[in-house]
Amino acid sequence: GAVVSQHPSRVICKSGTSVKIECRSLDFQATTMFWYRQFPKKSLMLMATSNEGSKATYEQGVEKDKFLINHASLTLSTLTVTSAHPEDSSFYICSARTTGRIQETQYFGPGTRLLVL
Amino acid sequence: DQQVKQNSPSLSVQEGRISILNCDYTNSMFDYFLWYKKYPAEGPTFLISISSIKDKNEDGRFTVFLNKSAKHLSLHIVPSQPGDSAVYFCAASVGSNYKLTFGKGTLLTVNP
């Protein structure tokens, strides 16, 4: 299957700092990547859809100025949590949609655990 | 408003027996359904999918059944193995939208 990586896997930061999370598709090009957030014992909640070369589309209730998304290339999307606060602590997961295949699906990265102190 | 529902938070089965995980949806526009497996602190792993034009898709030990009239799908794992123990998420999307809506997941425990 397709491989998606995320970096870092875990990050601890102080309140008020910004954190950047990278999502890479390693063996395929992804015109579309998605960013999810998962709270403990909850489902994955889609935050935004990232399209290469254009602005991200945010889901209702997600602050676009707080969660900056950049999709500069067909293999890389970044999520920057700006001025992080303890309530931003969560598990962030990206996925990349394959193209040119008969069966479309999304492949997920391993996730990034963010803890804001 | 939860459009994809997995009403069983957990399921426990014996090794070698069949595991049946259920999922219901409310949005009749959904036409593509997927099952993902997830271990703690890891991203979901794609297992199997089904388009609304089918009612069954099989891949090895995994079979997904879709009942559109009931807005219900299920994942059958047979025979179940201890390594199958994980959280299983059901997800759905609308055509070319590709935005996935996930259920809350079902924790499957396969006992040796």
Tab-separated table of C-alpha atoms in Angstrom:
chain	number	residue	atom	x	y	z
A	1	GLY	CA	0.000	0.000	0.000
A	2	ALA	CA	0.913	3.666	-0.239
A	3	VAL	CA	3.130	5.123	2.484
A	4	VAL	CA	2.514	8.377	4.283
A	5	SER	CA	4.895	9.731	6.901
A	6	GLN	CA	4.466	12.394	9.550
A	7	HIS	CA	7.054	14.353	11.453
A	8	PRO	CA	7.435	14.764	14.323
A	9	SER	CA	5.708	11.783	15.882
A	10	ARG	CA	5.518	13.513	19.211
A	11	VAL	CA	6.016	17.098	20.334
A	12	ILE	CA	5.784	18.892	23.652
A	13	CYS	CA	5.745	22.657	23.624
A	14	LYS	CA	5.020	25.610	25.835
A	15	SER	CA	1.793	27.527	25.591
A	16	GLY	CA	2.033	30.356	23.083
A	17	THR	CA	4.545	28.732	20.762
A	18	SER	CA	3.881	27.506	17.242
A	19	VAL	CA	4.324	23.930	16.118
A	20	LYS	CA	4.745	22.673	12.565
A	21	ILE	CA	3.757	19.151	11.567
A	22	GLU	CA	4.823	17.698	8.225
A	23	CYS	CA	2.961	15.121	6.206
A	24	ARG	CA	4.670	13.408	3.280
A	25	SER	CA	3.511	10.899	0.719
A	26	LEU	CA	6.604	8.775	0.170
A	27	ASP	CA	5.812	6.676	-2.872
A	28	PHE	CA	3.062	8.523	-4.668
A	29	GLN	CA	1.951	12.014	-5.528
A	30	ALA	CA	-0.971	13.398	-3.619
A	31	THR	CA	-2.843	16.352	-5.009
A	32	THR	CA	-5.082	16.248	-1.978
A	33	MET	CA	-4.157	15.711	1.636
A	34	PHE	CA	-6.405	15.824	4.672
A	35	TRP	CA	-5.750	16.794	8.257
A	36	TYR	CA	-7.636	15.123	11.081
A	37	ARG	CA	-7.684	15.495	14.798
A	38	GLN	CA	-8.554	12.765	17.253
A	39	PHE	CA	-9.530	13.287	20.859
A	40	PRO	CA	-9.236	10.392	23.330
A	41	LYS	CA	-11.855	7.723	22.708
A	42	LYS	CA	-13.377	9.796	19.935
A	43	SER	CA	-13.543	9.480	16.208
A	44	LEU	CA	-11.265	11.206	13.745
A	45	MET	CA	-12.563	14.661	12.974
A	46	LEU	CA	-11.672	16.210	9.644
A	47	MET	CA	-10.114	19.633	10.128
A	48	ALA	CA	-9.263	20.672	6.602
A	49	THR	CA	-8.636	19.568	3.065
A	50	SER	CA	-5.303	20.584	1.616
A	51	ASN	CA	-4.957	20.940	-2.134
A	52	GLU	CA	-1.601	21.330	-3.800
A	53	GLY	CA	-1.057	24.850	-5.012
A	54	SER	CA	-4.242	26.327	-3.568
A	55	LYS	CA	-5.729	27.370	-0.279
A	56	ALA	CA	-6.920	24.750	2.147
A	57	THR	CA	-10.610	24.215	2.762
A	58	TYR	CA	-11.478	24.220	6.435
A	59	GLU	CA	-14.333	22.408	8.122
A	60	GLN	CA	-16.878	24.350	10.080
A	61	GLY	CA	-15.601	25.353	13.483
A	62	VAL	CA	-11.912	25.046	12.616
A	63	GLU	CA	-9.985	28.309	12.913
A	64	LYS	CA	-7.980	28.764	9.743
A	65	ASP	CA	-5.765	31.420	11.324
A	66	LYS	CA	-4.854	29.058	14.107
A	67	PHE	CA	-4.290	25.959	12.014
A	68	LEU	CA	-2.255	27.073	9.022
A	69	ILE	CA	-2.006	24.578	6.201
A	70	ASN	CA	0.429	24.691	3.334
A	71	HIS	CA	0.550	22.180	0.496
A	72	ALA	CA	3.560	23.352	-1.450
A	73	SER	CA	4.258	20.206	-3.413
A	74	LEU	CA	2.599	16.992	-4.508
A	75	THR	CA	4.291	15.102	-1.693
A	76	LEU	CA	4.261	17.515	1.232
A	77	SER	CA	1.639	19.262	3.320
A	78	THR	CA	2.304	21.071	6.582
A	79	LEU	CA	0.028	21.962	9.466
A	80	THR	CA	1.173	24.743	11.761
A	81	VAL	CA	-0.594	25.152	15.070
A	82	THR	CA	-0.038	28.814	15.889
A	83	SER	CA	0.104	30.139	19.428
A	84	ALA	CA	-0.683	26.719	20.790
A	85	HIS	CA	-2.674	26.367	23.983
A	86	PRO	CA	-3.298	23.348	26.213
A	87	GLU	CA	-6.680	22.750	24.590
A	88	ASP	CA	-4.848	22.177	21.296
A	89	SER	CA	-3.238	19.085	22.776
A	90	SER	CA	-4.407	16.200	20.656
A	91	PHE	CA	-3.461	13.533	18.166
A	92	TYR	CA	-3.151	15.008	14.677
A	93	ILE	CA	-3.280	12.690	11.677
A	94	CYS	CA	-2.848	13.451	8.013
A	95	SER	CA	-3.946	11.409	5.056
A	96	ALA	CA	-3.188	11.539	1.375
A	97	ARG	CA	-5.529	10.610	-1.417
A	98	THR	CA	-4.125	8.499	-4.179
A	99	THR	CA	-4.794	9.441	-7.742
A	100	GLY	CA	-4.864	7.447	-10.926
A	101	ARG	CA	-5.999	4.285	-9.238
A	102	ILE	CA	-9.164	2.343	-9.855
A	103	GLN	CA	-9.983	2.237	-6.204
A	104	GLU	CA	-9.680	5.643	-4.637
A	105	THR	CA	-8.839	5.731	-0.994
A	106	GLN	CA	-6.941	7.657	1.596
A	107	TYR	CA	-3.772	6.473	3.258
A	108	PHE	CA	-2.983	7.786	6.682
A	109	GLY	CA	0.190	8.890	8.339
A	110	PRO	CA	1.179	7.516	11.750
A	111	GLY	CA	-0.017	10.645	13.539
A	112	THR	CA	1.584	13.326	15.700
A	113	ARG	CA	0.930	13.578	19.397
A	114	LEU	CA	0.944	17.220	20.480
A	115	LEU	CA	1.104	18.168	24.140
A	116	VAL	CA	0.941	21.841	25.009
A	117	LEU	CA	2.010	22.694	28.539
B	1	ASP	CA	-25.403	14.893	14.214
B	2	GLN	CA	-23.438	11.715	13.681
B	3	GLN	CA	-23.801	10.529	10.119
B	4	VAL	CA	-21.774	7.354	10.588
B	5	LYS	CA	-22.525	5.292	13.645
B	6	GLN	CA	-20.765	2.353	15.183
B	7	ASN	CA	-23.014	1.466	18.059
B	8	SER	CA	-20.818	-1.191	19.609
B	9	PRO	CA	-17.826	0.396	21.334
B	10	SER	CA	-16.238	-2.994	21.849
B	11	LEU	CA	-16.402	-6.610	20.723
B	12	SER	CA	-14.641	-9.667	22.058
B	13	VAL	CA	-14.306	-12.939	20.116
B	14	GLN	CA	-12.331	-16.147	20.334
B	15	GLU	CA	-9.470	-16.845	17.995
B	16	GLY	CA	-10.642	-18.741	14.937
B	17	ARG	CA	-14.219	-17.526	15.178
B	18	ILE	CA	-15.889	-14.866	13.073
B	19	SER	CA	-15.802	-11.195	14.030
B	20	ILE	CA	-18.670	-9.068	12.782
B	21	LEU	CA	-18.353	-5.312	13.087
B	22	ASN	CA	-21.359	-3.187	12.257
B	23	CYS	CA	-21.813	0.322	10.950
B	24	ASP	CA	-24.907	2.383	10.183
B	25	TYR	CA	-25.147	5.630	8.272
B	26	THR	CA	-27.807	8.261	7.872
B	27	ASN	CA	-26.654	10.251	4.844
B	28	SER	CA	-28.160	8.647	1.751
B	29	MET	CA	-25.675	10.564	-0.389
B	30	PHE	CA	-22.795	8.408	0.837
B	31	ASP	CA	-21.740	6.086	-1.951
B	32	TYR	CA	-18.313	4.878	-0.925
B	33	PHE	CA	-17.506	3.102	2.312
B	34	LEU	CA	-14.246	2.083	3.896
B	35	TRP	CA	-12.996	0.192	6.886
B	36	TYR	CA	-9.817	1.169	8.698
B	37	LYS	CA	-7.906	-0.565	11.459
B	38	LYS	CA	-6.105	1.481	14.067
B	39	TYR	CA	-3.641	0.684	16.806
B	40	PRO	CA	-3.094	3.123	19.694
B	41	ALA	CA	-0.934	6.137	18.824
B	42	GLU	CA	-0.818	5.128	15.156
B	43	GLY	CA	-2.638	6.308	12.068
B	44	PRO	CA	-5.462	4.226	10.621
B	45	THR	CA	-4.586	1.498	8.149
B	46	PHE	CA	-6.856	0.946	5.184
B	47	LEU	CA	-8.453	-2.498	5.161
B	48	ILE	CA	-11.183	-2.742	2.595
B	49	SER	CA	-13.726	-0.603	0.805
B	50	ILE	CA	-16.962	-0.959	-1.090
B	51	SER	CA	-18.777	1.159	-3.616
B	52	SER	CA	-22.526	1.581	-3.416
B	53	ILE	CA	-22.931	-0.254	-6.704
B	54	LYS	CA	-21.881	-3.441	-4.938
B	55	ASP	CA	-23.274	-5.301	-1.974
B	56	LYS	CA	-20.207	-7.354	-1.141
B	57	ASN	CA	-16.452	-7.056	-1.412
B	58	GLU	CA	-13.996	-9.667	-0.260
B	59	ASP	CA	-10.278	-9.529	0.383
B	60	GLY	CA	-8.749	-12.535	2.063
B	61	ARG	CA	-10.146	-12.894	5.561
B	62	PHE	CA	-12.028	-9.612	5.295
B	63	THR	CA	-15.443	-9.210	3.716
B	64	VAL	CA	-17.563	-6.088	3.714
B	65	PHE	CA	-21.298	-6.271	3.143
B	66	LEU	CA	-23.420	-3.285	2.202
B	67	ASN	CA	-27.187	-3.060	2.614
B	68	LYS	CA	-28.179	0.227	1.060
B	69	SER	CA	-31.855	-0.029	1.867
B	70	ALA	CA	-31.008	-0.422	5.543
B	71	LYS	CA	-28.084	2.017	5.352
B	72	HIS	CA	-25.983	-0.595	7.024
B	73	LEU	CA	-22.633	-2.159	6.383
B	74	SER	CA	-20.660	-4.779	8.191
B	75	LEU	CA	-17.130	-6.094	8.233
B	76	HIS	CA	-16.620	-9.818	8.660
B	77	ILE	CA	-13.251	-11.178	9.706
B	78	VAL	CA	-12.895	-14.912	9.497
B	79	PRO	CA	-11.030	-16.596	11.005
B	80	SER	CA	-10.212	-13.983	13.623
B	81	GLN	CA	-6.631	-13.818	14.855
B	82	PRO	CA	-5.146	-12.190	17.981
B	83	GLY	CA	-3.289	-9.760	15.705
B	84	ASP	CA	-6.640	-8.438	14.543
B	85	SER	CA	-7.149	-6.856	17.953
B	86	ALA	CA	-7.428	-3.126	17.291
B	87	VAL	CA	-9.967	-0.351	16.868
B	88	TYR	CA	-11.911	-0.598	13.634
B	89	PHE	CA	-13.324	2.543	12.067
B	90	CYS	CA	-16.041	2.667	9.491
B	91	ALA	CA	-15.878	5.655	7.118
B	92	ALA	CA	-18.004	6.992	4.302
B	93	SER	CA	-17.726	9.574	1.561
B	94	VAL	CA	-19.853	11.210	-1.082
B	95	GLY	CA	-18.653	10.535	-4.601
B	96	SER	CA	-15.757	12.612	-5.713
B	97	ASN	CA	-15.842	14.645	-2.521
B	98	TYR	CA	-13.483	12.210	-0.831
B	99	LYS	CA	-14.004	13.807	2.541
B	100	LEU	CA	-14.321	10.903	4.878
B	101	THR	CA	-16.804	10.859	7.715
B	102	PHE	CA	-15.774	8.420	10.409
B	103	GLY	CA	-17.670	6.468	12.998
B	104	LYS	CA	-16.431	6.393	16.586
B	105	GLY	CA	-14.813	3.014	16.170
B	106	THR	CA	-15.213	-0.442	17.677
B	107	LEU	CA	-12.495	-2.008	19.782
B	108	LEU	CA	-12.073	-5.619	18.702
B	109	THR	CA	-10.331	-8.003	21.056
B	110	VAL	CA	-9.504	-11.461	19.761
B	111	ASN	CA	-8.713	-13.822	22.590
B	112	PRO	CA	-6.254	-16.701	22.040
